[in-house]
XYZ file of N, CA, C and O in Angstrom:
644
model
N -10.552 1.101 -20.070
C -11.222 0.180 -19.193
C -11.336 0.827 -17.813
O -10.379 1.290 -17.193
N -12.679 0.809 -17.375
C -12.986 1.533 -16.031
C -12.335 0.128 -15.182
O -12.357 -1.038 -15.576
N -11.825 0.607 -14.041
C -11.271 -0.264 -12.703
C -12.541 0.013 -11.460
O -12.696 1.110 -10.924
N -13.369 -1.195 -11.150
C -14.297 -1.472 -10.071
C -13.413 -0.521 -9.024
O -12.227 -0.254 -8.828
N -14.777 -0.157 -8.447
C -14.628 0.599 -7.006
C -14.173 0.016 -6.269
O -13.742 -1.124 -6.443
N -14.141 0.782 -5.026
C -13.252 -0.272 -3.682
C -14.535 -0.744 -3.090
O -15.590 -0.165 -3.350
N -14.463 -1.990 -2.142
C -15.243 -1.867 -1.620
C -14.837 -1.349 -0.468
O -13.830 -0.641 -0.443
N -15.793 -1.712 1.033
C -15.781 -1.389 1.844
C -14.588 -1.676 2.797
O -13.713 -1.480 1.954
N -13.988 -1.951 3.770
C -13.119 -2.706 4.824
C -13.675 -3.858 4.368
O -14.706 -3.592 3.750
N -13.500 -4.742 4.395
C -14.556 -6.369 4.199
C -14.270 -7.021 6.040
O -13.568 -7.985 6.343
N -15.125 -6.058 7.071
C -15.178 -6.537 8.466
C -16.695 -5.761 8.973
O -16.908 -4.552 9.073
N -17.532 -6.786 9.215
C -18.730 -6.036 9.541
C -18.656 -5.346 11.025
O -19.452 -4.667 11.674
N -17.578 -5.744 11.217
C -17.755 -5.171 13.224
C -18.592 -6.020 13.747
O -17.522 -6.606 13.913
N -19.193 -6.513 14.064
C -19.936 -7.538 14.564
C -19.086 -8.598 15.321
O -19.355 -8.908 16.481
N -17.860 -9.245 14.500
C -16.691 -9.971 14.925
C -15.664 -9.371 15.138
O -14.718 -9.288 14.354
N -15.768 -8.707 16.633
C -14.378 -8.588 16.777
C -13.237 -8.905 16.641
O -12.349 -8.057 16.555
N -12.989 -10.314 16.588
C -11.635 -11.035 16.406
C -11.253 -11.273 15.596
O -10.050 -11.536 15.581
N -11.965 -11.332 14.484
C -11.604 -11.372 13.073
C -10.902 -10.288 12.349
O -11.497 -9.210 12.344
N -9.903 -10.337 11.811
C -8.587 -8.803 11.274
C -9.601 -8.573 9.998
O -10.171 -9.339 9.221
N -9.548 -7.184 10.158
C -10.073 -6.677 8.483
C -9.415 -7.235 7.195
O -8.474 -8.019 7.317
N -9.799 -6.921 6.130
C -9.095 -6.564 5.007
C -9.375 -5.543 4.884
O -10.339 -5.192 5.563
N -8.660 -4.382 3.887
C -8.622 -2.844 3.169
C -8.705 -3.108 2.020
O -7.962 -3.974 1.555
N -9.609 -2.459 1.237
C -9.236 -2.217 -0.105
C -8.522 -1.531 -0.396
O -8.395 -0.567 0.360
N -7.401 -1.600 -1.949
C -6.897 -0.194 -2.191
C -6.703 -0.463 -3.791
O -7.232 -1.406 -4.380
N -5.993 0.361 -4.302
C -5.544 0.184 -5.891
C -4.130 0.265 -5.927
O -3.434 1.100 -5.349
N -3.651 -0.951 -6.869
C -2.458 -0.894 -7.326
C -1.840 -0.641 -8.448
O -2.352 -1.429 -9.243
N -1.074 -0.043 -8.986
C -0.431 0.208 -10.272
C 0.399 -0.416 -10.318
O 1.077 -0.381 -9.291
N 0.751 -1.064 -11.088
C 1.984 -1.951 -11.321
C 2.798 -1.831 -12.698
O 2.518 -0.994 -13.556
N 3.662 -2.607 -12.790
C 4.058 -2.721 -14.084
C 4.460 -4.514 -14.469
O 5.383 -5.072 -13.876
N 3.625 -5.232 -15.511
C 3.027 -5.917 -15.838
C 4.428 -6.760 -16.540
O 5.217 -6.120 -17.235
N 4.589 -7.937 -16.331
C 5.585 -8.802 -17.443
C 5.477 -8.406 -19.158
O 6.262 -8.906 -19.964
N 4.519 -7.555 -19.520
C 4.663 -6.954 -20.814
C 4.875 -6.233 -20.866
O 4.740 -5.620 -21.925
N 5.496 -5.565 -19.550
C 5.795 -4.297 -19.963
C 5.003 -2.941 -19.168
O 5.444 -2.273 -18.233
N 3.929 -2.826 -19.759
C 2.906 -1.499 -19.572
C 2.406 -1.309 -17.834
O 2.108 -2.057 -16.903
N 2.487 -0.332 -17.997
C 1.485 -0.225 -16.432
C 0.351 -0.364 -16.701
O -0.099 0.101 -17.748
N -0.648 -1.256 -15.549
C -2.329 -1.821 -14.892
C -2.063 -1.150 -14.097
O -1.011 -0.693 -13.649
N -3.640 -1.021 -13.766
C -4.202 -1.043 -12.465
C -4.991 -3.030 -12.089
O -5.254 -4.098 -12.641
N -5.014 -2.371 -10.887
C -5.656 -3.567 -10.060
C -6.754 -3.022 -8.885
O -6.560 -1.891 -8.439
N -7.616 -3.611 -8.506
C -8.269 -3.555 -7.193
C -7.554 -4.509 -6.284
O -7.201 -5.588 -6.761
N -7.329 -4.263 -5.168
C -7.179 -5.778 -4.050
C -7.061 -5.543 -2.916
O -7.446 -4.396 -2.689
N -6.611 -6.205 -1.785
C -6.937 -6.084 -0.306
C -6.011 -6.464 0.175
O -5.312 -7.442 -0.088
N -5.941 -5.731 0.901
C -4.558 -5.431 1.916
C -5.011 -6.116 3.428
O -5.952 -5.824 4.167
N -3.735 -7.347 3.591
C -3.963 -8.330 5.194
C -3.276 -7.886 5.931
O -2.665 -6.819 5.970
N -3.357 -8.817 6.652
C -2.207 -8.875 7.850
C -2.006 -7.675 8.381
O -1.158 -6.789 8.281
N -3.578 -7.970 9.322
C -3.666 -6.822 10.261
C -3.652 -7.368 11.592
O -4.108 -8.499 11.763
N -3.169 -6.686 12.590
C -2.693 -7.443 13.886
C -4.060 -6.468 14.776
O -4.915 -5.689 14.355
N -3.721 -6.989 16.158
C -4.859 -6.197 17.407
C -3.815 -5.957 18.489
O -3.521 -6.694 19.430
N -3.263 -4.637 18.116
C -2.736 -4.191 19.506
C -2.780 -2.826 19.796
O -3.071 -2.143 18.814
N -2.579 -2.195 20.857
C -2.406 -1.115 21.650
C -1.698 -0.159 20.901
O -0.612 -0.619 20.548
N -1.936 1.261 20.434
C -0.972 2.461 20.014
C 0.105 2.599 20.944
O 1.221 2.979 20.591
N -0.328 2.168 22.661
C 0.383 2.845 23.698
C -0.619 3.312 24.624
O -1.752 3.773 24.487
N 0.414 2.962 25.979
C -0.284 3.771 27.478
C -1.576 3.006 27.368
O -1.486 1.923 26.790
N -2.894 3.406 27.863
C -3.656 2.872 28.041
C -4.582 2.460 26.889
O -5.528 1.679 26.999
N -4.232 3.017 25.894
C -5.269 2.720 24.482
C -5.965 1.407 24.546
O -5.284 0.538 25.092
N -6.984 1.081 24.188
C -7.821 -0.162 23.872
C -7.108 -0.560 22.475
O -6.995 0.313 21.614
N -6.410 -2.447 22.138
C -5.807 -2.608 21.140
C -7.069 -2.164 19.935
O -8.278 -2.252 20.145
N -6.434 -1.687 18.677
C -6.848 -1.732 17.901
C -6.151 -2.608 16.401
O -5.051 -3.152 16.310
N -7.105 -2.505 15.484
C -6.507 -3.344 14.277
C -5.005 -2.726 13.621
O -5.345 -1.569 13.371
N -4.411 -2.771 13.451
C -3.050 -2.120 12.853
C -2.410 -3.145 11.685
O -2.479 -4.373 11.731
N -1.822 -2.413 10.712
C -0.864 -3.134 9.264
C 0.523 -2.426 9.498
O 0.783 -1.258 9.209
N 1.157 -3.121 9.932
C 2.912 -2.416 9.538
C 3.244 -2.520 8.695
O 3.094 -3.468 7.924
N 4.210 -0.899 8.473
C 4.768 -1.531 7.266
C 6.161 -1.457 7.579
O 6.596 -0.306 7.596
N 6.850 -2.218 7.792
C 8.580 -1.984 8.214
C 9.799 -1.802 7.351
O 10.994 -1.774 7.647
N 9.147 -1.683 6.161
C 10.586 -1.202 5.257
C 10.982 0.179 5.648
O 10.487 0.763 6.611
N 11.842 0.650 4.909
C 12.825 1.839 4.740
C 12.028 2.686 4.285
O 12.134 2.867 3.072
N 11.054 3.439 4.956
C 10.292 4.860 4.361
C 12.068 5.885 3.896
O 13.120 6.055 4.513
N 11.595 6.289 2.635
C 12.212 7.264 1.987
C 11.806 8.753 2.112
O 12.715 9.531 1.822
N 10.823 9.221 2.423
C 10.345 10.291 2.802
C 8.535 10.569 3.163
O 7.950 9.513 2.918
N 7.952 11.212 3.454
C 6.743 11.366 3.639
C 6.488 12.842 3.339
O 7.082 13.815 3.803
N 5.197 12.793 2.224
C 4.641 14.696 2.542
C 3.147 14.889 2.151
O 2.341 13.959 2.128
N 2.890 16.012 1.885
C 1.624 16.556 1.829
C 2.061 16.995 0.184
O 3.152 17.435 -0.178
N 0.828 16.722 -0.678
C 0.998 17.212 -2.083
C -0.319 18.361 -2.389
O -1.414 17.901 -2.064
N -0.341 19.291 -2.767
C -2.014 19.885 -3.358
C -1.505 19.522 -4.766
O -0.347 19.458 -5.179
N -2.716 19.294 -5.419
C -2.852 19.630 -7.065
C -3.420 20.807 -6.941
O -3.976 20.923 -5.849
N -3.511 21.809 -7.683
C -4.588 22.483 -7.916
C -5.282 22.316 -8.967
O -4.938 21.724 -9.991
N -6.275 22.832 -8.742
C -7.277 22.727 -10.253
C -6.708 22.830 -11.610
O -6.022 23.772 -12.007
N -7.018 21.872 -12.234
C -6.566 21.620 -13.699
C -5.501 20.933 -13.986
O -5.168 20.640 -15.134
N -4.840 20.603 -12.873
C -3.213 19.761 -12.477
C -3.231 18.994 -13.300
O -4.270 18.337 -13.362
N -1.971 18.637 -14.481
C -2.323 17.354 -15.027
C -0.670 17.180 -15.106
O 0.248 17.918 -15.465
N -0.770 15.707 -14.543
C 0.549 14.719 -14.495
C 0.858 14.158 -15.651
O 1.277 13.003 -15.580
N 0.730 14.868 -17.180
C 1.597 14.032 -18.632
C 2.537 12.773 -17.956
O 3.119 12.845 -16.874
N 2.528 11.547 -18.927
C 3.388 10.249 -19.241
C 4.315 10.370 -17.949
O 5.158 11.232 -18.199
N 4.507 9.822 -16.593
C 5.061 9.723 -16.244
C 5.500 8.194 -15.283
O 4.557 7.402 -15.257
N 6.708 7.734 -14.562
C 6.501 6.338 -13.586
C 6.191 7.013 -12.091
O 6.383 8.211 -11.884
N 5.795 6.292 -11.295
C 5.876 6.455 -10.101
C 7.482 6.871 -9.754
O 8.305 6.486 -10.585
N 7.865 7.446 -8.868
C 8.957 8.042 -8.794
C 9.800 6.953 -7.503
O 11.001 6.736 -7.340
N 9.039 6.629 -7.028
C 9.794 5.056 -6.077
C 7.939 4.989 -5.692
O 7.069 5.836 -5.895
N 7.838 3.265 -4.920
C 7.025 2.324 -4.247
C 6.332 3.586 -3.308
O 6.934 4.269 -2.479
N 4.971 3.681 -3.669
C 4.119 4.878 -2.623
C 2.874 4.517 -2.836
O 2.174 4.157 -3.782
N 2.755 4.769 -1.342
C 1.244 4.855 -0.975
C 0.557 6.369 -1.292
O 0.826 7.227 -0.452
N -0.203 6.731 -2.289
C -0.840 7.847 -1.699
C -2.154 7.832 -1.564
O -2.876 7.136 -2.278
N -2.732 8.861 -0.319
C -3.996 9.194 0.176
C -4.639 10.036 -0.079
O -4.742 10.860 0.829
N -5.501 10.373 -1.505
C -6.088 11.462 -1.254
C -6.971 12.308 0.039
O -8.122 11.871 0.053
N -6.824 13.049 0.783
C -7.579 13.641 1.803
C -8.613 14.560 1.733
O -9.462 14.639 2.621
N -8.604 15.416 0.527
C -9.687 16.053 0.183
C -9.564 16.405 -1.437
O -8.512 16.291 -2.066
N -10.650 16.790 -1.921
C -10.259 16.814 -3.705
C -10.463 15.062 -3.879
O -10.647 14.109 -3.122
N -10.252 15.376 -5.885
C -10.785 13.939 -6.290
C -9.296 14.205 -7.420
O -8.758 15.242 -7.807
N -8.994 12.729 -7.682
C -7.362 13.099 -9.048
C -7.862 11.716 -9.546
O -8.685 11.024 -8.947
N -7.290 11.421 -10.656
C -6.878 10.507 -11.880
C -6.190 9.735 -12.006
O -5.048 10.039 -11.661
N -6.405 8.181 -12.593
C -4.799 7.570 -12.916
C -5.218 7.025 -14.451
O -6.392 6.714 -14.648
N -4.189 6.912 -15.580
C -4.656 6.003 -16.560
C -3.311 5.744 -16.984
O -2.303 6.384 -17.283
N -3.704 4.521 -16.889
C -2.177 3.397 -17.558
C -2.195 3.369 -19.169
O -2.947 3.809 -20.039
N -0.956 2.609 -19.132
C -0.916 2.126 -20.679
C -1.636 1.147 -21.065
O -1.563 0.828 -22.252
N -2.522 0.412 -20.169
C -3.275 -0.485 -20.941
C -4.610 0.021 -21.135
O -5.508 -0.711 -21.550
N -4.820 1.475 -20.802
C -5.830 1.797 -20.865
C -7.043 1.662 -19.770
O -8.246 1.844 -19.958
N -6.489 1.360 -18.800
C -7.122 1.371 -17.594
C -7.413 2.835 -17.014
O -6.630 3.761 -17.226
N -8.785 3.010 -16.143
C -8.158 4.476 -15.732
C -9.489 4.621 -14.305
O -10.712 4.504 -14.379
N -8.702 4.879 -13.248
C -9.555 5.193 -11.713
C -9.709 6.599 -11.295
O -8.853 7.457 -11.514
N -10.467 6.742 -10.881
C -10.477 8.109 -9.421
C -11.191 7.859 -8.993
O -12.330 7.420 -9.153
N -10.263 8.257 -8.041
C -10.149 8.866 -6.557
C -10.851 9.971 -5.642
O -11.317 11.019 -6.090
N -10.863 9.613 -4.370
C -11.016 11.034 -3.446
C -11.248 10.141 -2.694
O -11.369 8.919 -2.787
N -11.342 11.470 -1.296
C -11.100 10.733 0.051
C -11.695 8.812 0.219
O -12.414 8.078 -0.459
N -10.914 8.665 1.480
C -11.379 6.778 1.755
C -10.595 6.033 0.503
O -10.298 4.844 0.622
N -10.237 6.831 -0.811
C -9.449 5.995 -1.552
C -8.355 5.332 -0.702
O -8.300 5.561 0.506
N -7.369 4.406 -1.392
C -6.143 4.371 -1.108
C -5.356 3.965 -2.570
O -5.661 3.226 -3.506
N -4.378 4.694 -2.321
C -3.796 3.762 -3.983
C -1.786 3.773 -3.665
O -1.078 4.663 -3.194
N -1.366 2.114 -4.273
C -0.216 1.869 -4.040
C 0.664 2.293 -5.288
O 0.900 1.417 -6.119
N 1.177 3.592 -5.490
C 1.769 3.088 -6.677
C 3.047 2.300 -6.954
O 4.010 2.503 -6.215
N 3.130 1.556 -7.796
C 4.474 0.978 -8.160
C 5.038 0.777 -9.627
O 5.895 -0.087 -9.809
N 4.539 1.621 -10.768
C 5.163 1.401 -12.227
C 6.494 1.989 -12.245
O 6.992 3.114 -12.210
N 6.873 0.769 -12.316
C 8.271 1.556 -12.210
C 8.830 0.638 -13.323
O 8.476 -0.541 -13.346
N 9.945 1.274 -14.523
C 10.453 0.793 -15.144
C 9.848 -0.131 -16.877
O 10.286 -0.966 -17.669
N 8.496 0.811 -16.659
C 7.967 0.793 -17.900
C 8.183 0.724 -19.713
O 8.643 1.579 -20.470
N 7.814 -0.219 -19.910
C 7.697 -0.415 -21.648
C 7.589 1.240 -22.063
O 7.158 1.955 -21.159
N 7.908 1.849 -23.230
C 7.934 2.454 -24.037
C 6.962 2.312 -24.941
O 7.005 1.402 -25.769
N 5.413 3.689 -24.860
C 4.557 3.459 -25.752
C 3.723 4.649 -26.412
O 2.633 5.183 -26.214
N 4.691 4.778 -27.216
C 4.457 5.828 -28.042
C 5.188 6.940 -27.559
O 4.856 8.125 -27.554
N 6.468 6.278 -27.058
C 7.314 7.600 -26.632
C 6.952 7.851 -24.998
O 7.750 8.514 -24.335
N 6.234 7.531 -24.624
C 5.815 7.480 -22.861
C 5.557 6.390 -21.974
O 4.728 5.514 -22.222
N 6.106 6.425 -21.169
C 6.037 5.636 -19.647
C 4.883 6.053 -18.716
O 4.191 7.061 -18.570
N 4.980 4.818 -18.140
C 4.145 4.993 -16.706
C 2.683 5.204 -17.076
O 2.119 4.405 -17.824
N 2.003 6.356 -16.525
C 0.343 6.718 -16.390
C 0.545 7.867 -16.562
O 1.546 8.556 -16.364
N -0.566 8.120 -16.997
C -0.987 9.904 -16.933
C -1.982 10.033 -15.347
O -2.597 9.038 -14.963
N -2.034 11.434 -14.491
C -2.659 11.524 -13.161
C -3.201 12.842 -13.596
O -2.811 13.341 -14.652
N -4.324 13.596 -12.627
C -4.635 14.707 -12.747
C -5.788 14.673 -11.939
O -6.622 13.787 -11.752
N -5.631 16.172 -11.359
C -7.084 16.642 -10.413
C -8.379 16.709 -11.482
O -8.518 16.906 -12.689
N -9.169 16.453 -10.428
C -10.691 16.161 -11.291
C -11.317 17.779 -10.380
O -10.308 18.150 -9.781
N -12.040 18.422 -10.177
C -13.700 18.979 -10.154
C -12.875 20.082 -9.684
O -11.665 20.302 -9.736
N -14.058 20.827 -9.123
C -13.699 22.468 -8.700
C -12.709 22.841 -7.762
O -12.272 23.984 -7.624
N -12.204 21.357 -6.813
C -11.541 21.760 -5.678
C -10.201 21.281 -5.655
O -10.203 20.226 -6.290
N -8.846 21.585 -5.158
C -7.459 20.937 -5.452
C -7.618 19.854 -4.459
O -8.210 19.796 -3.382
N -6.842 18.928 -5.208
C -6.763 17.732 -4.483
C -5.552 17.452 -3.464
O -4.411 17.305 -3.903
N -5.838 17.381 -2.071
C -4.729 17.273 -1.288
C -4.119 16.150 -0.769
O -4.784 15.802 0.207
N -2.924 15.209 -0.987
C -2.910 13.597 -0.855
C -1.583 13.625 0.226
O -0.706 14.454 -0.021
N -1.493 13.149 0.866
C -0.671 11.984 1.248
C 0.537 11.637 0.983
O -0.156 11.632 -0.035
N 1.740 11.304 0.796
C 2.343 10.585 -0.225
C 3.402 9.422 1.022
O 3.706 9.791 2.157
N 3.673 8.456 0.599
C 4.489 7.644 1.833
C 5.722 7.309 0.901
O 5.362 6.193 0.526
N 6.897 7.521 0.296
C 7.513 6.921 -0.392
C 8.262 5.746 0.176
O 7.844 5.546 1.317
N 9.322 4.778 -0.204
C 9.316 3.854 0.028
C 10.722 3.920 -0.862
O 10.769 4.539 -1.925
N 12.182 3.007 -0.145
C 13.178 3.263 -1.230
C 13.527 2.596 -1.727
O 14.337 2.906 -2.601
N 13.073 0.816 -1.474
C 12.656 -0.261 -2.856
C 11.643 -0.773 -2.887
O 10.732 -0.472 -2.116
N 11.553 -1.722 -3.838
C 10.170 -2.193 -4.255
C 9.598 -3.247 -3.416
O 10.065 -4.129 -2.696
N 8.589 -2.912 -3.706
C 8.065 -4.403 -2.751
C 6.923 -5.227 -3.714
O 5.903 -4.697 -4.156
N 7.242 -6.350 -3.890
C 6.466 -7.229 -4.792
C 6.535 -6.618 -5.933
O 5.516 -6.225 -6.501
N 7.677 -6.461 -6.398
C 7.873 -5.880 -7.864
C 7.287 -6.152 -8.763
O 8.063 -7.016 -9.171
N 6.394 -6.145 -9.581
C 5.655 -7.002 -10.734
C 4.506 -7.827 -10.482
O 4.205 -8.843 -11.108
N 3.933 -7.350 -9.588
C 2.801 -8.168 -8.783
C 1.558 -7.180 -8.723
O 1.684 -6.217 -7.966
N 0.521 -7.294 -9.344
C -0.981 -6.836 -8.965
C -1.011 -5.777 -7.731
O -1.116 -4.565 -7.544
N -0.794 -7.445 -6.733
C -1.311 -7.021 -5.617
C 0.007 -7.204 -4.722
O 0.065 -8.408 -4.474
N 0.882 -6.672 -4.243
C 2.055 -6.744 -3.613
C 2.017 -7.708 -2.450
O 2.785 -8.620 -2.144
N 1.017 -7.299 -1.942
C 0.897 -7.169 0.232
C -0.332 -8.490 0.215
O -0.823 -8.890 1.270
């Protein structure tokens, strides 16, 4: 099953005062067990200042316990066999395009403007494998992001946030 695109921010600019939403994708792991995907939108965006004189802008905190942050390349042909998310992460692809396909047979990509949350963690057993399979797509390595996170947030939920 293909997973709908993202859409856009859902904020035309036109209304300033009004907080965006974000699209992004979530992986989860489902009361049966298997890892989905999901599409959904990310709130609770505030209007303030970076600092010093900045003009406020829209901002989303996130205030849990970051576990680490890095830079990943795939290179070409990269492929991520049966695995879970390794803890609660955001990753960003930045350049390059990669893969996700669950156990229910769901399956997205990516590349830049994506965003995707992963969270399968603690997956059903199917056919001997957990989690999703991932992998770089086209001629170029894919370079992402990664935000880890050192518990869960909205454990078992679509859409967490």
């Amino acid at each position: 099953m293909q997973i709908s695109r993202l859409d856009p921010v859902d904020k035309d600019g036109l209304n300033r005062d009004r907080a965006p939403r974000m699209p992004f994708y979530s992986l989860w792991t489902g009361a049966n067990g298997l890892s989905h995907l999901a599409t959904c939108m990310l709130d609770g965006f505030v209007k303030k200042s970076i600092g010093g004189k900045a003009a406020p802008m829209w901002m989303r905190e996130f205030p849990e316990d970051v576990e680490t942050m890095f830079f990943s390349i795939l290179p070409v042909g990269w492929l991520g066999e049966w695995h879970e998310s390794p803890s609660p992460q955001w990753v960003v692809p930045l350049s390059g395009r990669w893969f996700i396909e669950t156990q229910d047979g769901s399956r997205i990509e990516m590349g830049p403007g994506d965003i995707h949350w992963g969270q399968d963690i603690g997956t059903a057993s199917v056919d001997g494998n957990h989690g999703h399979r991932s992998g770089q797509l086209g001629p170029q390595p894919c370079i992402q992001l990664m935000i880890r996170f050192r518990t869960p947030i909205g454990n078992g939920s679509a859409c967490p946030f």
